[in-house]
mmCIF file of C-alpha atoms and ligand atoms in Angstrom:
data_model
loop_
_atom_site.group_PDB
_atom_site.id
_atom_site.type_symbol
_atom_site.label_atom_id
_atom_site.label_comp_id
_atom_site.label_asym_id
_atom_site.label_seq_id
_atom_site.Cartn_x
_atom_site.Cartn_y
_atom_site.Cartn_z
ATOM 1 C CA MET A 37 308.400 -157.104 132.293
ATOM 2 C CA PHE A 38 304.617 -157.292 132.074
ATOM 3 C CA ILE A 39 301.885 -156.865 129.568
ATOM 4 C CA ILE A 40 298.959 -154.641 130.544
ATOM 5 C CA LYS A 41 295.786 -156.590 129.755
ATOM 6 C CA SER A 42 293.114 -154.278 131.048
ATOM 7 C CA ILE A 43 292.405 -151.086 133.046
ATOM 8 C CA GLU A 44 289.266 -150.753 135.082
ATOM 9 C CA LEU A 45 288.060 -147.441 136.461
ATOM 10 C CA PHE A 46 285.643 -147.147 139.340
ATOM 11 C CA GLU A 47 284.142 -143.920 140.611
ATOM 12 C CA ILE A 48 283.309 -144.286 144.293
ATOM 13 C CA ASN A 49 281.351 -141.737 146.360
ATOM 14 C CA LEU A 50 282.423 -141.484 149.937
ATOM 15 C CA PRO A 51 281.041 -138.980 152.430
ATOM 16 C CA LEU A 52 283.680 -137.323 154.596
ATOM 17 C CA VAL A 53 283.426 -137.792 158.316
ATOM 18 C CA HIS A 54 283.757 -133.953 158.607
ATOM 19 C CA PHE A 55 283.582 -131.409 155.777
ATOM 20 C CA PHE A 56 286.940 -130.149 154.552
ATOM 21 C CA GLU A 57 287.214 -126.448 153.697
ATOM 22 C CA THR A 58 290.096 -124.713 151.928
ATOM 23 C CA SER A 59 290.404 -121.225 150.480
ATOM 24 C CA PHE A 60 288.837 -122.575 147.313
ATOM 25 C CA GLY A 61 285.790 -124.223 148.838
ATOM 26 C CA ARG A 62 284.174 -126.861 150.997
ATOM 27 C CA THR A 63 283.889 -130.618 150.313
ATOM 28 C CA TYR A 64 281.371 -132.925 152.053
ATOM 29 C CA GLU A 65 281.567 -135.912 149.781
ATOM 30 C CA ARG A 66 284.452 -137.232 147.729
ATOM 31 C CA ARG A 67 284.074 -138.542 144.158
ATOM 32 C CA ILE A 68 287.190 -140.645 143.877
ATOM 33 C CA ILE A 69 288.396 -142.603 140.821
ATOM 34 C CA LEU A 70 290.102 -145.883 141.538
ATOM 35 C CA VAL A 71 292.226 -147.650 138.923
ATOM 36 C CA ARG A 72 292.608 -151.407 138.749
ATOM 37 C CA ILE A 73 295.227 -152.849 136.337
ATOM 38 C CA GLU A 74 295.506 -156.445 135.334
ATOM 39 C CA ASP A 75 298.366 -157.937 133.446
ATOM 40 C CA ALA A 76 298.534 -160.913 131.060
ATOM 41 C CA ASP A 77 299.397 -163.207 134.009
ATOM 42 C CA GLY A 78 296.304 -162.182 135.968
ATOM 43 C CA ALA A 79 298.304 -160.072 138.476
ATOM 44 C CA GLU A 80 296.539 -156.869 139.652
ATOM 45 C CA GLY A 81 297.485 -153.462 140.926
ATOM 46 C CA TRP A 82 295.496 -150.582 142.349
ATOM 47 C CA GLY A 83 295.889 -146.827 142.027
ATOM 48 C CA GLU A 84 293.854 -143.711 142.795
ATOM 49 C CA ILE A 85 293.263 -140.543 140.769
ATOM 50 C CA THR A 86 293.564 -137.832 143.394
ATOM 51 C CA CYS A 87 291.833 -134.933 141.710
ATOM 52 C CA GLY A 88 289.042 -132.985 143.463
ATOM 53 C CA GLU A 89 285.364 -132.717 142.596
ATOM 54 C CA VAL A 90 285.890 -129.281 141.149
ATOM 55 C CA PRO A 91 288.882 -127.739 139.340
ATOM 56 C CA GLY A 92 289.800 -125.670 142.374
ATOM 57 C CA TYR A 93 293.155 -127.085 143.485
ATOM 58 C CA SER A 94 294.218 -127.791 139.915
ATOM 59 C CA GLU A 95 292.615 -127.955 136.511
ATOM 60 C CA GLU A 96 291.813 -131.656 136.840
ATOM 61 C CA TRP A 97 288.513 -132.762 138.448
ATOM 62 C CA THR A 98 286.575 -136.018 138.597
ATOM 63 C CA ASP A 99 284.768 -135.866 135.252
ATOM 64 C CA SER A 100 287.754 -134.534 133.284
ATOM 65 C CA ALA A 101 290.094 -137.140 134.791
ATOM 66 C CA TRP A 102 287.577 -139.916 134.085
ATOM 67 C CA ALA A 103 287.267 -138.921 130.440
ATOM 68 C CA THR A 104 291.021 -138.521 130.012
ATOM 69 C CA ALA A 105 291.823 -141.829 131.724
ATOM 70 C CA GLU A 106 289.149 -143.719 129.773
ATOM 71 C CA LYS A 107 289.434 -142.210 126.374
ATOM 72 C CA ILE A 108 293.020 -141.116 126.044
ATOM 73 C CA LEU A 109 295.402 -142.658 128.637
ATOM 74 C CA ALA A 110 294.111 -146.194 129.021
ATOM 75 C CA PRO A 111 294.162 -146.871 125.250
ATOM 76 C CA MET A 112 297.887 -145.770 125.231
ATOM 77 C CA VAL A 113 298.755 -148.341 127.822
ATOM 78 C CA VAL A 114 296.451 -151.353 127.373
ATOM 79 C CA GLY A 115 298.014 -154.077 125.304
ATOM 80 C CA LYS A 116 301.498 -152.672 125.793
ATOM 81 C CA SER A 117 304.432 -154.608 127.183
ATOM 82 C CA VAL A 118 306.558 -152.668 129.619
ATOM 83 C CA ASP A 119 309.974 -153.382 131.095
ATOM 84 C CA SER A 120 309.027 -151.820 134.381
ATOM 85 C CA ALA A 121 306.507 -149.548 136.041
ATOM 86 C CA ALA A 122 309.061 -146.768 135.825
ATOM 87 C CA GLY A 123 308.449 -146.792 132.067
ATOM 88 C CA ILE A 124 304.716 -146.252 132.144
ATOM 89 C CA TRP A 125 305.229 -142.500 132.143
ATOM 90 C CA ASP A 126 306.789 -142.656 128.710
ATOM 91 C CA LEU A 127 303.829 -144.483 127.172
ATOM 92 C CA MET A 128 301.659 -141.480 128.179
ATOM 93 C CA LYS A 129 304.180 -138.804 127.349
ATOM 94 C CA ARG A 130 302.338 -137.438 124.309
ATOM 95 C CA VAL A 131 299.636 -136.142 126.621
ATOM 96 C CA ARG A 132 300.397 -132.864 128.303
ATOM 97 C CA GLY A 133 299.188 -132.188 131.774
ATOM 98 C CA HIS A 134 296.540 -134.461 133.324
ATOM 99 C CA ARG A 135 299.110 -135.633 135.775
ATOM 100 C CA MET A 136 296.589 -136.890 138.348
ATOM 101 C CA ALA A 137 294.901 -139.099 135.806
ATOM 102 C CA LYS A 138 298.357 -140.395 134.704
ATOM 103 C CA SER A 139 299.330 -140.945 138.327
ATOM 104 C CA GLY A 140 296.296 -143.210 138.980
ATOM 105 C CA ILE A 141 297.377 -145.494 136.208
ATOM 106 C CA GLU A 142 301.123 -145.248 136.888
ATOM 107 C CA THR A 143 300.866 -145.966 140.618
ATOM 108 C CA ALA A 144 298.621 -148.964 139.907
ATOM 109 C CA CYS A 145 301.394 -150.339 137.745
ATOM 110 C CA TRP A 146 303.936 -149.980 140.590
ATOM 111 C CA ASP A 147 301.614 -151.867 142.941
ATOM 112 C CA LEU A 148 301.173 -154.633 140.305
ATOM 113 C CA GLU A 149 304.860 -154.862 139.680
ATOM 114 C CA ALA A 150 305.784 -154.967 143.395
ATOM 115 C CA LYS A 151 303.132 -157.704 143.896
ATOM 116 C CA LYS A 152 304.568 -159.760 141.101
ATOM 117 C CA LEU A 153 308.009 -159.424 142.634
ATOM 118 C CA GLY A 154 306.655 -160.279 146.044
ATOM 119 C CA VAL A 155 308.151 -157.215 147.599
ATOM 120 C CA PRO A 156 306.558 -154.309 149.544
ATOM 121 C CA LEU A 157 306.011 -151.266 147.350
ATOM 122 C CA TRP A 158 307.966 -148.976 149.655
ATOM 123 C CA ARG A 159 311.114 -151.154 149.162
ATOM 124 C CA HIS A 160 310.439 -151.402 145.438
ATOM 125 C CA LEU A 161 310.378 -147.549 145.246
ATOM 126 C CA GLY A 162 313.698 -147.335 146.960
ATOM 127 C CA GLY A 163 312.429 -146.392 150.398
ATOM 128 C CA VAL A 164 314.830 -146.327 153.323
ATOM 129 C CA ASN A 165 312.760 -145.187 156.313
ATOM 130 C CA ARG A 166 310.175 -147.805 156.906
ATOM 131 C CA THR A 167 308.517 -145.742 159.653
ATOM 132 C CA ILE A 168 307.224 -142.354 158.526
ATOM 133 C CA GLU A 169 306.259 -139.207 160.466
ATOM 134 C CA CYS A 170 302.625 -138.147 160.192
ATOM 135 C CA GLY A 171 300.920 -134.770 160.272
ATOM 136 C CA VAL A 172 297.356 -133.617 159.833
ATOM 137 C CA SER A 173 295.678 -130.968 157.743
ATOM 138 C CA ILE A 174 292.765 -129.295 159.318
ATOM 139 C CA GLY A 175 290.348 -127.291 157.162
ATOM 140 C CA ILE A 176 288.715 -123.916 157.812
ATOM 141 C CA GLN A 177 286.054 -124.349 160.507
ATOM 142 C CA ASP A 178 282.853 -122.564 161.437
ATOM 143 C CA SER A 179 284.430 -121.115 164.510
ATOM 144 C CA ILE A 180 287.887 -120.778 166.149
ATOM 145 C CA GLU A 181 286.611 -122.815 169.137
ATOM 146 C CA GLN A 182 285.790 -125.691 166.800
ATOM 147 C CA LEU A 183 289.306 -125.495 165.265
ATOM 148 C CA ILE A 184 290.983 -125.470 168.706
ATOM 149 C CA ASP A 185 288.960 -128.532 169.707
ATOM 150 C CA LYS A 186 290.027 -130.346 166.577
ATOM 151 C CA ILE A 187 293.731 -129.490 167.125
ATOM 152 C CA ALA A 188 293.520 -130.729 170.678
ATOM 153 C CA VAL A 189 292.224 -134.088 169.467
ATOM 154 C CA GLU A 190 295.026 -134.481 166.906
ATOM 155 C CA ALA A 191 297.702 -133.287 169.286
ATOM 156 C CA VAL A 192 296.619 -135.932 171.819
ATOM 157 C CA ALA A 193 296.636 -138.549 169.029
ATOM 158 C CA GLY A 194 300.301 -137.858 168.669
ATOM 159 C CA TYR A 195 300.573 -136.212 165.232
ATOM 160 C CA ARG A 196 303.970 -134.585 164.631
ATOM 161 C CA ARG A 197 302.673 -131.381 163.082
ATOM 162 C CA ILE A 198 299.422 -129.618 162.614
ATOM 163 C CA LYS A 199 298.600 -127.827 159.372
ATOM 164 C CA ILE A 200 295.676 -125.428 159.304
ATOM 165 C CA LYS A 201 294.130 -123.996 156.232
ATOM 166 C CA ILE A 202 294.184 -120.224 156.093
ATOM 167 C CA ALA A 203 292.626 -117.481 153.927
ATOM 168 C CA PRO A 204 292.304 -113.714 154.237
ATOM 169 C CA HIS A 205 289.188 -114.080 156.528
ATOM 170 C CA TRP A 206 290.866 -116.795 158.623
ATOM 171 C CA ASP A 207 294.448 -116.042 159.345
ATOM 172 C CA TYR A 208 296.119 -113.688 161.811
ATOM 173 C CA GLU A 209 293.542 -113.803 164.614
ATOM 174 C CA VAL A 210 293.017 -117.526 164.178
ATOM 175 C CA ILE A 211 296.705 -118.375 164.315
ATOM 176 C CA LYS A 212 297.116 -116.070 167.279
ATOM 177 C CA ARG A 213 294.478 -117.912 169.243
ATOM 178 C CA VAL A 214 295.805 -121.309 168.176
ATOM 179 C CA ARG A 215 299.360 -120.396 169.166
ATOM 180 C CA ALA A 216 298.162 -119.141 172.545
ATOM 181 C CA ALA A 217 296.316 -122.432 173.168
ATOM 182 C CA PHE A 218 299.183 -124.593 171.868
ATOM 183 C CA PRO A 219 302.529 -122.754 172.383
ATOM 184 C CA ASP A 220 304.666 -125.822 171.611
ATOM 185 C CA ILE A 221 303.103 -127.638 168.695
ATOM 186 C CA GLN A 222 304.708 -127.735 165.288
ATOM 187 C CA LEU A 223 302.211 -125.532 163.393
ATOM 188 C CA MET A 224 301.946 -124.466 159.825
ATOM 189 C CA GLY A 225 299.446 -122.727 157.602
ATOM 190 C CA ASP A 226 298.307 -123.556 154.021
ATOM 191 C CA ALA A 227 296.749 -120.766 152.001
ATOM 192 C CA ASN A 228 296.132 -122.621 148.715
ATOM 193 C CA SER A 229 296.965 -119.425 146.727
ATOM 194 C CA ALA A 230 294.595 -117.128 148.659
ATOM 195 C CA TYR A 231 296.987 -114.087 148.647
ATOM 196 C CA THR A 232 298.938 -111.801 146.335
ATOM 197 C CA LEU A 233 301.980 -109.724 146.861
ATOM 198 C CA ALA A 234 299.696 -106.835 147.936
ATOM 199 C CA ASP A 235 299.138 -108.815 151.113
ATOM 200 C CA ILE A 236 302.846 -108.788 152.017
ATOM 201 C CA ASP A 237 302.396 -106.903 155.304
ATOM 202 C CA LYS A 238 299.721 -109.390 156.506
ATOM 203 C CA LEU A 239 301.914 -112.325 155.552
ATOM 204 C CA ARG A 240 304.932 -110.797 157.268
ATOM 205 C CA SER A 241 302.935 -110.333 160.462
ATOM 206 C CA LEU A 242 302.582 -114.138 160.654
ATOM 207 C CA ASP A 243 306.359 -114.332 161.363
ATOM 208 C CA GLU A 244 305.562 -113.782 165.035
ATOM 209 C CA PHE A 245 303.936 -117.183 165.409
ATOM 210 C CA ASP A 246 306.977 -119.314 164.698
ATOM 211 C CA LEU A 247 305.212 -121.351 161.989
ATOM 212 C CA MET A 248 307.171 -124.292 160.579
ATOM 213 C CA MET A 249 306.224 -123.072 157.154
ATOM 214 C CA LEU A 250 303.654 -121.150 155.158
ATOM 215 C CA GLU A 251 302.342 -123.340 152.346
ATOM 216 C CA GLN A 252 301.472 -121.829 148.968
ATOM 217 C CA PRO A 253 300.467 -118.243 149.892
ATOM 218 C CA LEU A 254 300.569 -116.883 146.308
ATOM 219 C CA GLY A 255 299.318 -117.913 142.820
ATOM 220 C CA PHE A 256 298.825 -121.577 142.034
ATOM 221 C CA ASP A 257 301.146 -121.319 138.986
ATOM 222 C CA ASP A 258 303.608 -118.837 140.516
ATOM 223 C CA ILE A 259 307.272 -119.206 141.513
ATOM 224 C CA ILE A 260 308.381 -115.598 140.791
ATOM 225 C CA ASP A 261 306.281 -113.679 143.329
ATOM 226 C CA HIS A 262 306.942 -116.399 145.879
ATOM 227 C CA ALA A 263 310.718 -115.586 145.581
ATOM 228 C CA LYS A 264 309.917 -111.900 146.250
ATOM 229 C CA LEU A 265 307.809 -112.827 149.246
ATOM 230 C CA GLN A 266 310.319 -115.265 150.651
ATOM 231 C CA ALA A 267 313.015 -112.557 150.588
ATOM 232 C CA GLN A 268 310.847 -110.408 152.855
ATOM 233 C CA ILE A 269 309.490 -112.880 155.388
ATOM 234 C CA LYS A 270 311.233 -115.135 157.933
ATOM 235 C CA THR A 271 308.735 -118.006 157.877
ATOM 236 C CA PRO A 272 309.904 -120.637 155.322
ATOM 237 C CA ILE A 273 307.622 -120.853 152.298
ATOM 238 C CA CYS A 274 306.584 -124.305 151.185
ATOM 239 C CA LEU A 275 305.558 -124.770 147.587
ATOM 240 C CA ASP A 276 302.680 -127.072 146.614
ATOM 241 C CA GLU A 277 300.530 -126.269 143.517
ATOM 242 C CA PRO A 278 303.215 -124.962 141.068
ATOM 243 C CA ILE A 279 305.615 -127.882 141.488
ATOM 244 C CA ARG A 280 304.473 -130.403 138.860
ATOM 245 C CA SER A 281 307.828 -131.844 137.892
ATOM 246 C CA ALA A 282 311.489 -132.115 138.890
ATOM 247 C CA ASP A 283 312.189 -129.317 136.504
ATOM 248 C CA ASP A 284 309.697 -127.075 138.236
ATOM 249 C CA ALA A 285 311.364 -127.962 141.570
ATOM 250 C CA ARG A 286 314.803 -127.082 140.151
ATOM 251 C CA LYS A 287 313.652 -123.763 138.865
ATOM 252 C CA ALA A 288 311.891 -122.860 142.161
ATOM 253 C CA ILE A 289 314.998 -123.793 144.143
ATOM 254 C CA GLU A 290 317.173 -121.778 141.846
ATOM 255 C CA LEU A 291 314.918 -118.729 142.210
ATOM 256 C CA ARG A 292 314.611 -119.254 145.966
ATOM 257 C CA SER A 293 310.858 -119.242 145.666
ATOM 258 C CA GLY A 294 310.623 -121.275 148.866
ATOM 259 C CA LYS A 295 312.667 -123.370 151.306
ATOM 260 C CA ILE A 296 310.484 -126.499 151.480
ATOM 261 C CA ILE A 297 308.564 -128.561 148.869
ATOM 262 C CA ASN A 298 305.404 -130.575 149.247
ATOM 263 C CA ILE A 299 305.425 -133.545 146.863
ATOM 264 C CA LYS A 300 302.065 -135.058 145.800
ATOM 265 C CA ASN A 301 301.983 -138.175 143.676
ATOM 266 C CA GLY A 302 299.000 -136.949 141.774
ATOM 267 C CA ARG A 303 300.219 -133.424 141.173
ATOM 268 C CA VAL A 304 303.509 -134.642 139.717
ATOM 269 C CA GLY A 305 302.199 -137.659 137.795
ATOM 270 C CA GLY A 306 302.967 -140.735 139.807
ATOM 271 C CA HIS A 307 305.768 -142.489 141.674
ATOM 272 C CA ALA A 308 308.497 -142.173 139.072
ATOM 273 C CA GLN A 309 307.952 -138.429 138.931
ATOM 274 C CA SER A 310 307.782 -138.119 142.780
ATOM 275 C CA LYS A 311 311.092 -139.913 142.873
ATOM 276 C CA LEU A 312 312.670 -137.372 140.531
ATOM 277 C CA VAL A 313 311.284 -134.442 142.561
ATOM 278 C CA GLU A 314 312.530 -136.136 145.732
ATOM 279 C CA GLN A 315 315.982 -136.537 144.224
ATOM 280 C CA THR A 316 316.090 -132.843 143.152
ATOM 281 C CA CYS A 317 315.124 -131.753 146.665
ATOM 282 C CA ARG A 318 317.600 -134.088 148.358
ATOM 283 C CA GLU A 319 320.472 -133.012 146.130
ATOM 284 C CA ASN A 320 319.703 -129.369 146.898
ATOM 285 C CA ASN A 321 319.138 -129.818 150.680
ATOM 286 C CA ILE A 322 315.516 -128.786 150.334
ATOM 287 C CA PRO A 323 313.342 -130.676 152.865
ATOM 288 C CA ALA A 324 310.322 -132.356 151.295
ATOM 289 C CA TRP A 325 307.218 -134.135 152.533
ATOM 290 C CA CYS A 326 304.261 -135.983 151.156
ATOM 291 C CA GLY A 327 301.130 -133.977 150.574
ATOM 292 C CA GLY A 328 297.636 -135.447 150.775
ATOM 293 C CA MET A 329 294.507 -135.047 148.607
ATOM 294 C CA LEU A 330 291.871 -136.526 150.957
ATOM 295 C CA GLU A 331 292.673 -139.930 149.585
ATOM 296 C CA SER A 332 290.891 -143.212 150.157
ATOM 297 C CA GLY A 333 293.013 -146.026 151.600
ATOM 298 C CA ILE A 334 294.480 -146.842 148.216
ATOM 299 C CA GLY A 335 295.930 -143.387 147.616
ATOM 300 C CA ARG A 336 296.960 -143.242 151.277
ATOM 301 C CA ALA A 337 298.811 -146.571 150.995
ATOM 302 C CA HIS A 338 300.762 -145.187 147.957
ATOM 303 C CA ASN A 339 301.534 -141.996 149.960
ATOM 304 C CA ILE A 340 302.893 -144.110 152.815
ATOM 305 C CA ALA A 341 305.130 -146.089 150.420
ATOM 306 C CA ILE A 342 306.622 -143.023 148.691
ATOM 307 C CA SER A 343 307.098 -141.226 152.058
ATOM 308 C CA THR A 344 309.758 -143.803 152.999
ATOM 309 C CA LEU A 345 312.243 -142.244 150.492
ATOM 310 C CA ALA A 346 315.260 -140.508 152.027
ATOM 311 C CA GLY A 347 314.277 -136.993 150.795
ATOM 312 C CA TYR A 348 310.886 -137.031 152.597
ATOM 313 C CA THR A 349 312.405 -135.533 155.723
ATOM 314 C CA MET A 350 309.382 -133.794 157.265
ATOM 315 C CA PRO A 351 305.964 -135.101 158.527
ATOM 316 C CA GLY A 352 303.550 -135.267 155.691
ATOM 317 C CA ASP A 353 299.759 -135.032 155.254
ATOM 318 C CA VAL A 354 299.548 -138.804 155.717
ATOM 319 C CA SER A 355 297.027 -139.531 158.460
ATOM 320 C CA ALA A 356 294.624 -142.212 159.706
ATOM 321 C CA SER A 357 291.630 -143.364 157.549
ATOM 322 C CA LYS A 358 289.225 -142.750 160.413
ATOM 323 C CA ARG A 359 289.828 -138.970 160.197
ATOM 324 C CA TYR A 360 288.133 -139.081 156.786
ATOM 325 C CA TRP A 361 286.070 -142.235 156.391
ATOM 326 C CA HIS A 362 283.509 -144.117 158.427
ATOM 327 C CA GLU A 363 284.656 -147.210 156.634
ATOM 328 C CA ASP A 364 287.710 -147.255 154.370
ATOM 329 C CA ILE A 365 287.989 -149.410 151.209
ATOM 330 C CA VAL A 366 291.239 -151.087 152.335
ATOM 331 C CA GLU A 367 291.858 -153.536 155.145
ATOM 332 C CA PRO A 368 293.233 -152.954 157.689
ATOM 333 C CA ALA A 369 292.285 -149.256 157.719
ATOM 334 C CA ILE A 370 295.244 -147.004 157.934
ATOM 335 C CA GLU A 371 296.169 -146.264 161.527
ATOM 336 C CA VAL A 372 298.711 -143.976 163.166
ATOM 337 C CA SER A 373 300.670 -145.042 166.240
ATOM 338 C CA PRO A 374 300.425 -142.970 169.396
ATOM 339 C CA ASP A 375 303.846 -141.552 168.642
ATOM 340 C CA GLY A 376 302.541 -140.068 165.384
ATOM 341 C CA THR A 377 304.052 -142.524 162.961
ATOM 342 C CA ILE A 378 303.073 -145.182 160.475
ATOM 343 C CA THR A 379 305.260 -148.200 159.701
ATOM 344 C CA ALA A 380 304.899 -149.223 156.067
ATOM 345 C CA PRO A 381 303.419 -152.746 155.785
ATOM 346 C CA ASP A 382 305.693 -155.586 154.715
ATOM 347 C CA GLY A 383 303.158 -157.409 152.469
ATOM 348 C CA PRO A 384 303.709 -157.282 148.707
ATOM 349 C CA GLY A 385 302.652 -154.107 146.829
ATOM 350 C CA ILE A 386 300.804 -151.492 148.759
ATOM 351 C CA GLY A 387 300.448 -154.017 151.563
ATOM 352 C CA PHE A 388 296.767 -153.428 152.296
ATOM 353 C CA GLN A 389 293.877 -155.567 151.091
ATOM 354 C CA VAL A 390 291.510 -153.917 148.680
ATOM 355 C CA ARG A 391 287.866 -154.418 149.823
ATOM 356 C CA ARG A 392 286.088 -155.255 146.545
ATOM 357 C CA GLU A 393 282.615 -155.528 148.081
ATOM 358 C CA ARG A 394 282.976 -152.109 149.702
ATOM 359 C CA ILE A 395 284.110 -150.568 146.431
ATOM 360 C CA ASN A 396 281.149 -152.153 144.598
ATOM 361 C CA ARG A 397 278.768 -150.753 147.181
ATOM 362 C CA ALA A 398 280.258 -147.219 146.883
ATOM 363 C CA ALA A 399 280.667 -147.246 143.049
ATOM 364 C CA SER A 400 278.489 -145.041 140.896
ATOM 365 C CA ARG A 401 280.124 -146.063 137.610
ATOM 366 C CA LYS A 402 282.591 -148.553 136.217
ATOM 367 C CA VAL A 403 284.316 -149.024 132.872
ATOM 368 C CA LYS A 404 286.860 -151.549 131.625
ATOM 369 C CA ILE A 405 289.275 -150.812 128.867
HETATM 370 O O1 LIG B 164 296.672 -128.059 149.475
HETATM 371 O O2 LIG B 164 297.429 -129.674 150.569
HETATM 372 C C1 LIG B 164 296.534 -129.133 149.958
HETATM 373 C C2 LIG B 164 293.400 -131.316 150.376
HETATM 374 C C3 LIG B 164 292.804 -131.139 149.198
HETATM 375 C C4 LIG B 164 293.303 -130.263 148.279
HETATM 376 C C5 LIG B 164 294.515 -129.610 148.572
HETATM 377 C C6 LIG B 164 295.175 -129.814 149.802
HETATM 378 C C7 LIG B 164 294.627 -130.698 150.693
HETATM 379 C C8 LIG B 164 295.257 -130.937 151.995
HETATM 380 C C9 LIG B 164 295.593 -132.352 152.363
HETATM 381 O O3 LIG B 164 295.554 -130.068 152.743
HETATM 382 C C10 LIG B 164 294.582 -132.926 153.270
HETATM 383 C C11 LIG B 164 294.817 -134.423 153.501
HETATM 384 O O4 LIG B 164 294.785 -135.241 152.546
HETATM 385 O O5 LIG B 164 294.989 -134.735 154.682
HETATM 386 MG MG1 LIG B 165 298.685 -127.451 149.916
#
């Protein structure tokens, strides 16, 4: 049981080491919202709102999430006494959508609660595999040579699978060249909804490359056309954007819209919701993995913790801080072992120190509710 005394929001601006391009655009600098929760005993917890800078991946973006967290969600939570972090979701239930904003607050409460109990967050969430498998996501590049160079670096670093972003101008020929250069790597493509059913021949032609999966080829809110596509291609489809709840996962599984599910804390609304999606996947023998949103060390630490749950059976988008940031906001920075794994820390909560001075330096606005 704890009483939420205050919520602080920080917007920090962090330039990416290398731009990140998806089918919906290119990002050079992140505008990340961090959430700090303090309870009546003075304990603290940290979370991250993982929306993008534009409403391209989902409807949420930095300014909408800031306003929603500050004006709507924080007032629903501050001053409330809660039995456990798992119950935070219910306090915000009246608000539809805005799951990333909710997740920032909800995950901060899990960190706080685990710290108060003196246990690592991954254990508190019910994790079983302390060491998780890591993959990388590599954006669309200016040239195929540049992409191949990047893949070579990550393969040598030990990552267990390589995801490349694809789009209609950057698909068959690119994957063909990559496959020729790296015949044995575990390779997958993520289209972020860049195709429609009219592209079925093109998508079927990718079957020849033995991809682990094809992530989100069709509409961001679709699970019907994906079922039609899956029936006509061999490559397993992985759903990302349309799975916002355990119910969505159940329906997609029932319709056979895909064979794999990517779970993102932000997209589903926090750890309690991720646990429900994970359970649905596990009970239906659908492999799941943790998706990334170019997080700072705080969001990354939460991703590590949730990835230890039994249903997260495939390597996720959880990779080293240095791939994104010159200097992360947590200490130590998140590192990946030469065998492509991360072992969740055994300190209380997220298990990484939050660097307040670094956050203050990078912050462009703050508010306390
Ligand atoms: O679709 O998985 C996605 C990044 C931003 C928006 C959407 C996606 C991504 C990624 C994850 O691919 C990148 C990462 O955090 O490593
Ligand atoms: Mg994706």
